[in-house]
Amino acid sequence: MRVAMIGTGYVGLVSGACFADFGHVVTCIDKDASKIERLKKGEIPIFEPGLEGLVERNVREGRLFFATEGAEAVKTADAVFIAVGTPSRRGDGHADLTYVYAAAEEIAGQIDGFTVVVTKSTVPVGTGDEIEAILKRVRPDGDFAVVSNPEFLREGAAINDFKRPDRVVIGTDDERAQRVMAELYRPLNLNESPLLFTGRRTSELIKYAANAFLAMKITFINEMADLCETLGADVQQVARGIGLDNRIGSKFLHAGPGYGGSCFPKDTLALVRTASDAGSPIRLVETTVQVNAARKKAMAGKVADAMAGQVKGKRIGILGLTFKPNTDDMRDAPSLDIVPALIEMGAQVQAFDPEGHEARQMLPGVDFKDGPYEVADGADALVIITEWDQFRALDLDRVKRLMRTPLVVDLRNIYRPAEIESRGFQYRGIGRG
Ligand code: UDX
């Protein structure tokens, strides 16, 4: 099959490369000429494990192409995917659909023969109807079907998530479009990933509902962690104890400093707005949004508590700045709340993140170091904000020798309290009362 992918951001690039790897012929289109130039040279603008090799192989084998202009690829495509950004609109939290609608206008002028137009971007319920209206207006003669096909990729594990999904959701009632979509995803039959065919609005809502539920699940365990601290219980054992119940499931029950990233904060907010505009508010999600924002702000206070309030003039080492490991993404990362608050309290902050290079612009006043031991050097407290693998097995004796005061505040619970304390550290985790 022939695919045109509009937008070479995270979703577009991963999806395009994976479809090519399935054997389809894919052209990824982006207006950003310098990005396309770099991609043609094999330079990948984002950090995603395995993506560079995947792109390189499929370009070499003649299935993956990059272009700044889509007319030719769209004209010959069986399916055109819209995978452009839908940022939170400034001020009201609604998803900004400017790029999606612009892409629809452009595609409309280019399609030729029966074409399936698919939204991969996360879009509010009803956006598919609007795209259909645009296509009909620009091309009353056009033969097309508009489909919703949300992505559920996690950064850092996106290729595996694409190739071994728990499910693929395809929202359309059009039978011809269903056949094209089934053919595109046919390679997944091998690992028996279910294709779930739904109505278009339902599919659009599934994406938001999934993200909101996961954000709520994390927020639930985060609040349990606070309760554990007060009551003298251990949140990790609570998580295991409830997670073994199949109805609950053990995933997404790691207590931490609050969720961040490109999806959960934006999508929960957009769903809250959609629901309240529709006169059917979802209070659980509203509360999740508020609790998570407050949690990220409260984390600096937790560090200060562990330091018995003595922050002013002290040196604090930070390990990890990205919103989670295996990504360079800094969007809505808890570090963006925690670090400035510590500086505000008068701390000198030194930090290291393996990939979060953007932090240098986003966190002024921080002394950036080249590794975890440089960060421990002279520190009065070491704070783990992101659980990169390389922080999980630090040489603790070396860390202790380097630090001025051997205090570790572990906001991801990657160390065992008894073990690290036996090495002479004062240790504070999350929810281990
Ligand atoms: C998420 C969804 O998982 C994915 O399906 C969707 O398409 C996009 O949003 P992503 O943002 O890449 O993916 O990361 P994810 O691994 O889901 O983590 C999101 C945030 O939740 C991170 O800040 C992470 O640290 C936090 N988290 C996750 C927890 O605090 N505890 C957990 O148990 C799991």
XYZ file of C-alpha atoms and ligand atoms in Angstrom:
467
model
C 0.000 0.000 0.000
C 1.064 3.614 -0.449
C 0.996 5.931 2.514
C 1.501 9.681 2.874
C 2.280 10.842 6.419
C 1.753 14.544 7.040
C 3.963 15.743 9.907
C 7.312 14.292 10.953
C 7.011 14.905 14.673
C 7.214 12.106 17.125
C 4.077 10.277 16.034
C 4.454 10.843 12.296
C 8.051 9.749 12.146
C 7.624 6.627 14.256
C 4.398 5.602 12.499
C 5.822 6.324 9.043
C 8.989 4.337 9.686
C 7.034 1.406 11.148
C 4.545 1.291 8.251
C 7.516 1.258 5.866
C 9.001 -1.580 7.883
C 5.733 -3.467 7.428
C 6.468 -3.283 3.689
C 4.337 -0.291 2.656
C 5.724 2.598 0.618
C 5.658 5.680 2.825
C 6.388 9.344 2.196
C 6.762 11.513 5.302
C 5.946 15.122 4.557
C 6.861 18.179 6.585
C 6.986 21.881 5.724
C 10.139 22.320 7.788
C 12.751 22.103 5.019
C 15.757 21.858 7.331
C 14.145 18.950 9.193
C 13.482 17.115 5.921
C 17.063 17.763 4.786
C 18.369 16.278 8.021
C 16.053 13.284 7.788
C 17.203 12.621 4.231
C 20.752 12.482 5.573
C 19.629 9.979 8.192
C 19.723 12.452 11.086
C 16.835 11.853 13.493
C 15.599 15.013 15.244
C 14.369 13.169 18.364
C 15.864 10.612 20.700
C 13.940 7.360 20.392
C 15.679 4.022 20.853
C 15.835 2.024 17.590
C 14.360 4.747 15.358
C 17.558 5.751 13.603
C 18.299 2.196 12.450
C 14.705 1.666 11.366
C 14.639 4.861 9.279
C 18.042 4.144 7.775
C 17.100 0.610 6.726
C 13.778 1.553 5.170
C 15.266 4.505 3.292
C 18.020 2.244 1.982
C 15.528 -0.408 0.908
C 13.448 2.143 -0.975
C 10.258 2.143 1.096
C 10.615 5.368 3.084
C 10.840 8.837 1.545
C 10.899 12.379 2.893
C 9.513 15.469 1.183
C 8.573 19.075 1.932
C 5.765 18.984 -0.553
C 3.090 16.309 -0.545
C 1.165 16.634 -3.809
C 2.656 13.647 -5.610
C 2.643 11.319 -2.587
C -0.924 12.270 -1.617
C -2.154 11.821 -5.165
C -0.954 8.224 -5.331
C -1.650 7.314 -1.678
C -4.185 4.730 -0.520
C -4.097 6.374 2.905
C -3.034 9.847 3.975
C -2.283 10.227 7.689
C -2.544 13.536 9.499
C 0.057 13.436 12.269
C 0.640 17.118 12.958
C 0.819 18.714 16.405
C -2.253 19.571 18.498
C -0.755 21.718 21.264
C -2.832 23.079 24.148
C -4.343 26.358 23.052
C -2.942 29.142 25.150
C -5.343 30.262 27.816
C -8.105 27.661 27.693
C -6.474 24.222 27.402
C -8.460 23.232 24.318
C -6.495 21.325 21.681
C -5.348 23.734 18.969
C -6.495 22.269 15.646
C -5.061 24.896 13.311
C -2.428 22.531 11.891
C -4.878 19.654 11.511
C -7.360 21.741 9.519
C -4.610 23.303 7.401
C -3.390 19.802 6.554
C -6.948 18.754 5.623
C -7.322 21.745 3.266
C -4.087 20.907 1.579
C -4.799 17.201 1.214
C -8.218 17.972 -0.216
C -6.672 19.675 -3.220
C -4.318 16.771 -3.874
C -6.259 13.518 -3.486
C -6.966 11.451 -6.558
C -9.103 8.291 -6.606
C -10.465 6.686 -3.439
C -8.331 7.924 -0.541
C -8.588 7.212 3.160
C -7.733 10.276 5.234
C -6.677 9.200 8.712
C -6.179 11.307 11.823
C -3.342 10.025 13.987
C -2.999 13.315 15.836
C -4.892 13.305 19.124
C -8.000 15.315 18.304
C -11.172 16.135 20.211
C -14.366 14.277 19.479
C -15.985 15.657 16.358
C -12.767 16.684 14.603
C -13.214 13.906 12.044
C -16.604 15.403 11.118
C -14.965 18.774 10.619
C -12.196 17.298 8.451
C -14.837 15.556 6.359
C -16.670 18.858 5.936
C -13.464 20.575 4.792
C -12.710 17.840 2.284
C -16.256 17.954 0.920
C -16.165 21.724 0.642
C -12.835 21.863 -1.200
C -13.462 18.751 -3.287
C -17.164 18.103 -3.763
C -16.149 15.539 -6.390
C -13.588 13.787 -4.121
C -13.833 10.089 -3.281
C -12.576 9.733 0.285
C -13.359 8.463 3.780
C -12.188 10.083 7.013
C -10.964 7.680 9.699
C -9.815 8.127 13.274
C -6.842 5.926 14.198
C -5.338 7.152 17.479
C -1.817 6.266 18.542
C -0.926 4.838 21.919
C 2.862 5.069 21.636
C 4.974 5.641 24.693
C 8.112 7.665 24.199
C 11.155 5.473 24.678
C 9.210 2.344 23.710
C 7.388 3.665 20.647
C 8.605 1.185 18.034
C 7.707 -1.803 20.143
C 4.348 -0.202 20.991
C 3.651 0.296 17.276
C 4.652 -3.214 16.269
C 3.183 -5.060 19.242
C 0.195 -2.961 20.264
C -2.361 -4.129 22.830
C -4.927 -3.053 20.218
C -5.370 -0.858 17.169
C -8.458 1.342 17.209
C -9.970 2.215 13.833
C -12.901 4.580 13.819
C -14.975 4.517 10.648
C -18.237 3.058 9.373
C -17.044 3.100 5.773
C -16.415 -0.461 4.614
C -13.919 0.442 1.911
C -11.899 2.408 4.460
C -12.062 -0.494 6.902
C -10.559 -2.760 4.254
C -7.700 -0.323 3.533
C -6.942 0.056 7.256
C -7.045 -3.709 7.826
C -4.595 -4.171 4.955
C -2.242 -1.518 6.364
C -2.129 -3.233 9.741
C -2.208 -6.792 8.365
C 1.362 -7.589 9.521
C 0.055 -7.348 13.085
C -2.048 -10.472 12.511
C 1.115 -12.435 13.215
C 1.130 -11.417 16.857
C -2.643 -11.386 17.017
C -3.030 -7.737 17.986
C -6.755 -7.011 17.869
C -8.051 -4.430 15.409
C -11.005 -2.735 17.044
C -13.434 -1.171 14.578
C -15.639 1.538 16.083
C -17.513 4.630 15.038
C -15.328 7.674 14.408
C -16.400 9.704 17.438
C -15.998 6.685 19.685
C -12.465 6.147 18.443
C -11.587 9.803 19.067
C -12.891 9.484 22.609
C -11.085 6.188 23.295
C -7.738 7.926 22.967
C -8.618 10.609 25.521
C -10.312 8.140 27.830
C -7.243 5.861 27.817
C -4.847 8.680 28.642
C -7.165 10.153 31.278
C -7.583 6.776 32.926
C -3.836 6.170 33.054
C -3.204 9.678 34.406
C -5.855 9.007 37.039
C -4.297 5.660 37.942
C -0.900 7.295 38.494
C -2.497 10.079 40.491
C -4.345 7.544 42.619
C -1.140 5.765 43.580
C 0.585 9.107 44.181
C -2.089 10.054 46.685
C -1.816 6.587 48.257
C 1.918 7.274 48.604
C 1.217 10.419 50.608
C -1.178 8.458 52.780
C 1.421 5.715 53.266
C 3.898 8.300 54.507
C 1.418 9.521 57.084
C 0.228 6.090 58.168
C 3.539 4.256 58.120
C 2.800 1.951 55.171
C 4.786 1.135 52.021
C 3.263 2.263 48.712
C 5.248 -0.198 46.627
C 3.753 -3.079 48.547
C 0.327 -1.485 48.311
C 0.816 -1.183 44.516
C 1.837 -4.829 44.278
C -0.954 -5.908 46.562
C -3.628 -4.207 44.490
C -1.917 -4.685 41.103
C -2.014 -8.467 41.355
C -5.766 -8.186 41.180
C -6.304 -8.638 37.426
C -9.154 -6.185 37.474
C -6.709 -3.479 38.566
C -3.461 -4.583 36.859
C 0.048 -3.826 38.031
C 1.097 -1.291 35.384
C 1.120 2.478 35.903
C 1.149 2.128 39.670
C 4.588 3.608 40.323
C 4.345 6.513 42.690
C 6.517 9.441 41.701
C 6.746 13.223 41.438
C 3.672 13.491 39.175
C 3.134 12.699 35.507
C 4.478 14.906 32.727
C 5.244 14.549 29.034
C 3.651 15.493 25.765
C 0.366 13.627 26.244
C -1.093 13.201 29.715
C -1.052 16.873 30.794
C -2.366 18.128 27.448
C -4.927 15.395 26.836
C -6.432 15.373 30.325
C -6.894 19.126 30.103
C -8.450 18.921 26.646
C -10.849 16.186 27.785
C -11.887 18.243 30.798
C -12.657 21.190 28.486
C -14.546 19.046 25.967
C -16.633 17.463 28.709
C -17.496 20.704 30.440
C -18.369 22.383 27.120
C -20.635 19.425 26.373
C -22.363 19.982 29.725
C -21.194 16.600 30.991
C -18.254 17.382 33.286
C -15.875 14.602 34.369
C -14.915 15.520 37.874
C -12.495 12.645 38.425
C -10.323 13.889 35.593
C -10.691 17.532 36.670
C -9.409 16.538 40.088
C -6.592 14.468 38.578
C -5.358 17.520 36.681
C -5.397 19.656 39.824
C -3.839 17.044 42.100
C -1.023 16.351 39.650
C -0.182 20.031 39.176
C -0.126 20.564 42.942
C 2.030 17.466 43.418
C 4.742 18.658 41.053
C 4.836 21.956 42.923
C 4.963 20.220 46.324
C 8.020 18.103 45.485
C 10.544 20.865 46.205
C 9.019 21.100 49.692
C 9.619 17.386 50.128
C 13.295 17.878 49.331
C 13.437 20.800 51.760
C 11.805 18.643 54.469
C 14.409 15.934 53.986
C 17.039 18.657 54.467
C 15.291 19.759 57.671
C 14.410 23.054 56.011
C 18.077 23.973 55.530
C 18.138 24.731 51.814
C 19.529 28.245 51.601
C 23.146 28.218 50.479
C 23.172 24.426 50.192
C 24.282 22.527 47.108
C 21.693 20.177 45.667
C 22.541 17.595 43.012
C 19.777 16.584 40.596
C 19.808 13.300 38.666
C 17.463 13.285 35.675
C 15.495 16.162 34.156
C 13.395 14.693 31.325
C 9.780 13.748 32.124
C 10.773 10.069 32.050
C 13.789 8.000 30.985
C 14.756 7.083 27.403
C 13.559 10.325 25.924
C 15.003 13.795 25.454
C 11.554 15.300 25.985
C 11.323 18.006 28.636
C 7.643 18.863 28.130
C 5.826 19.304 31.436
C 8.638 17.467 33.221
C 8.399 17.599 37.038
C 11.981 18.956 37.069
C 10.626 22.203 35.566
C 8.682 22.792 38.802
C 11.148 21.310 41.263
C 14.433 22.884 40.164
C 13.298 26.543 39.973
C 11.570 26.172 43.368
C 14.796 24.893 44.956
C 16.742 27.771 43.414
C 14.078 30.146 44.733
C 14.667 28.703 48.218
C 18.327 29.670 47.877
C 19.908 26.363 46.818
C 22.749 26.042 44.361
C 21.641 23.377 41.912
C 23.904 21.126 39.848
C 22.303 18.624 37.513
C 22.828 15.895 34.947
C 20.541 14.277 32.406
C 21.796 11.903 29.689
C 19.546 13.305 26.939
C 17.613 16.305 28.232
C 19.808 18.862 26.485
C 16.969 21.369 26.139
C 17.036 21.755 29.922
C 19.983 24.089 29.522
C 17.670 26.721 28.042
C 14.704 25.880 30.238
C 16.435 25.880 33.610
C 18.565 29.001 33.975
C 20.829 29.194 37.011
C 21.639 25.467 37.020
C 25.209 24.229 36.856
C 25.062 21.381 34.298
C 27.459 18.488 34.875
C 28.628 15.600 32.705
C 27.671 12.651 34.880
C 26.131 11.470 38.142
C 29.362 11.537 40.157
C 30.083 15.125 39.133
C 26.570 15.918 40.390
C 27.226 14.186 43.722
C 30.477 16.082 44.189
C 30.145 18.490 47.107
C 26.357 18.055 47.321
C 24.336 18.323 50.524
C 21.522 16.316 48.941
C 21.157 14.169 45.844
C 17.672 14.201 44.310
C 16.632 11.556 41.767
C 13.894 13.033 39.570
C 14.058 10.724 36.514
C 14.779 7.009 36.755
C 17.376 6.585 33.989
C 18.923 3.095 34.164
C 22.370 4.512 34.748
C 21.201 5.951 38.097
C 19.932 2.600 39.348
C 23.276 1.042 40.131
C 25.497 3.918 41.196
C 28.692 3.152 43.081
C 27.223 4.238 46.407
C 30.532 4.249 48.267
C 31.935 6.635 45.686
C 28.791 8.801 45.854
C 29.055 8.935 49.642
C 32.713 9.937 49.562
C 31.910 12.730 47.096
C 28.914 14.207 48.886
C 29.166 16.751 51.662
C 26.109 15.270 53.374
C 25.024 11.749 52.350
C 21.333 12.444 51.813
C 19.426 10.892 48.890
C 15.903 11.979 48.017
C 14.625 9.379 45.571
C 11.445 10.639 43.904
C 11.191 7.420 41.817
C 11.854 4.802 44.499
C 14.693 3.173 42.579
C 16.687 2.296 45.708
C 15.724 0.030 48.592
C 15.632 1.983 51.846
C 17.284 -0.711 54.025
C 20.077 -1.270 51.521
C 21.009 2.351 50.935
C 20.686 3.225 54.620
C 23.041 0.367 55.512
C 25.618 2.086 53.278
C 25.512 5.139 55.524
C 23.015 7.290 53.639
C 20.058 9.168 54.945
C 17.320 8.200 52.475
C 13.896 9.561 51.615
C 11.733 7.851 48.990
C 8.099 8.285 47.999
C 5.380 6.707 50.110
C 7.577 4.535 52.267
C 6.351 5.587 55.650
C 1.658 8.258 27.208
C 0.812 6.999 27.002
O 1.366 5.908 27.754
C 0.706 6.650 25.552
O -0.140 5.536 25.364
C 0.155 7.867 24.799
O 0.052 7.627 23.435
C 1.015 9.087 25.055
O 1.127 9.312 26.460
P 4.252 8.859 27.339
O 3.819 10.254 27.640
O 5.334 8.660 26.330
O 2.997 7.975 26.844
O 4.809 8.213 28.668
P 4.314 7.224 29.823
O 5.284 6.119 29.916
O 2.906 6.861 29.672
O 4.521 8.161 31.101
C 3.816 9.381 31.280
C 4.152 10.010 32.593
O 3.623 9.268 33.670
C 5.644 10.152 32.877
O 5.879 11.397 33.484
C 5.925 9.016 33.845
O 7.021 9.271 34.684
C 4.624 8.986 34.630
N 4.345 7.679 35.240
C 4.060 6.602 34.449
C 4.346 7.544 36.631
O 4.608 8.514 37.363
N 4.037 6.330 37.173
C 3.733 5.246 36.424
O 3.466 4.190 37.002
C 3.759 5.379 35.009
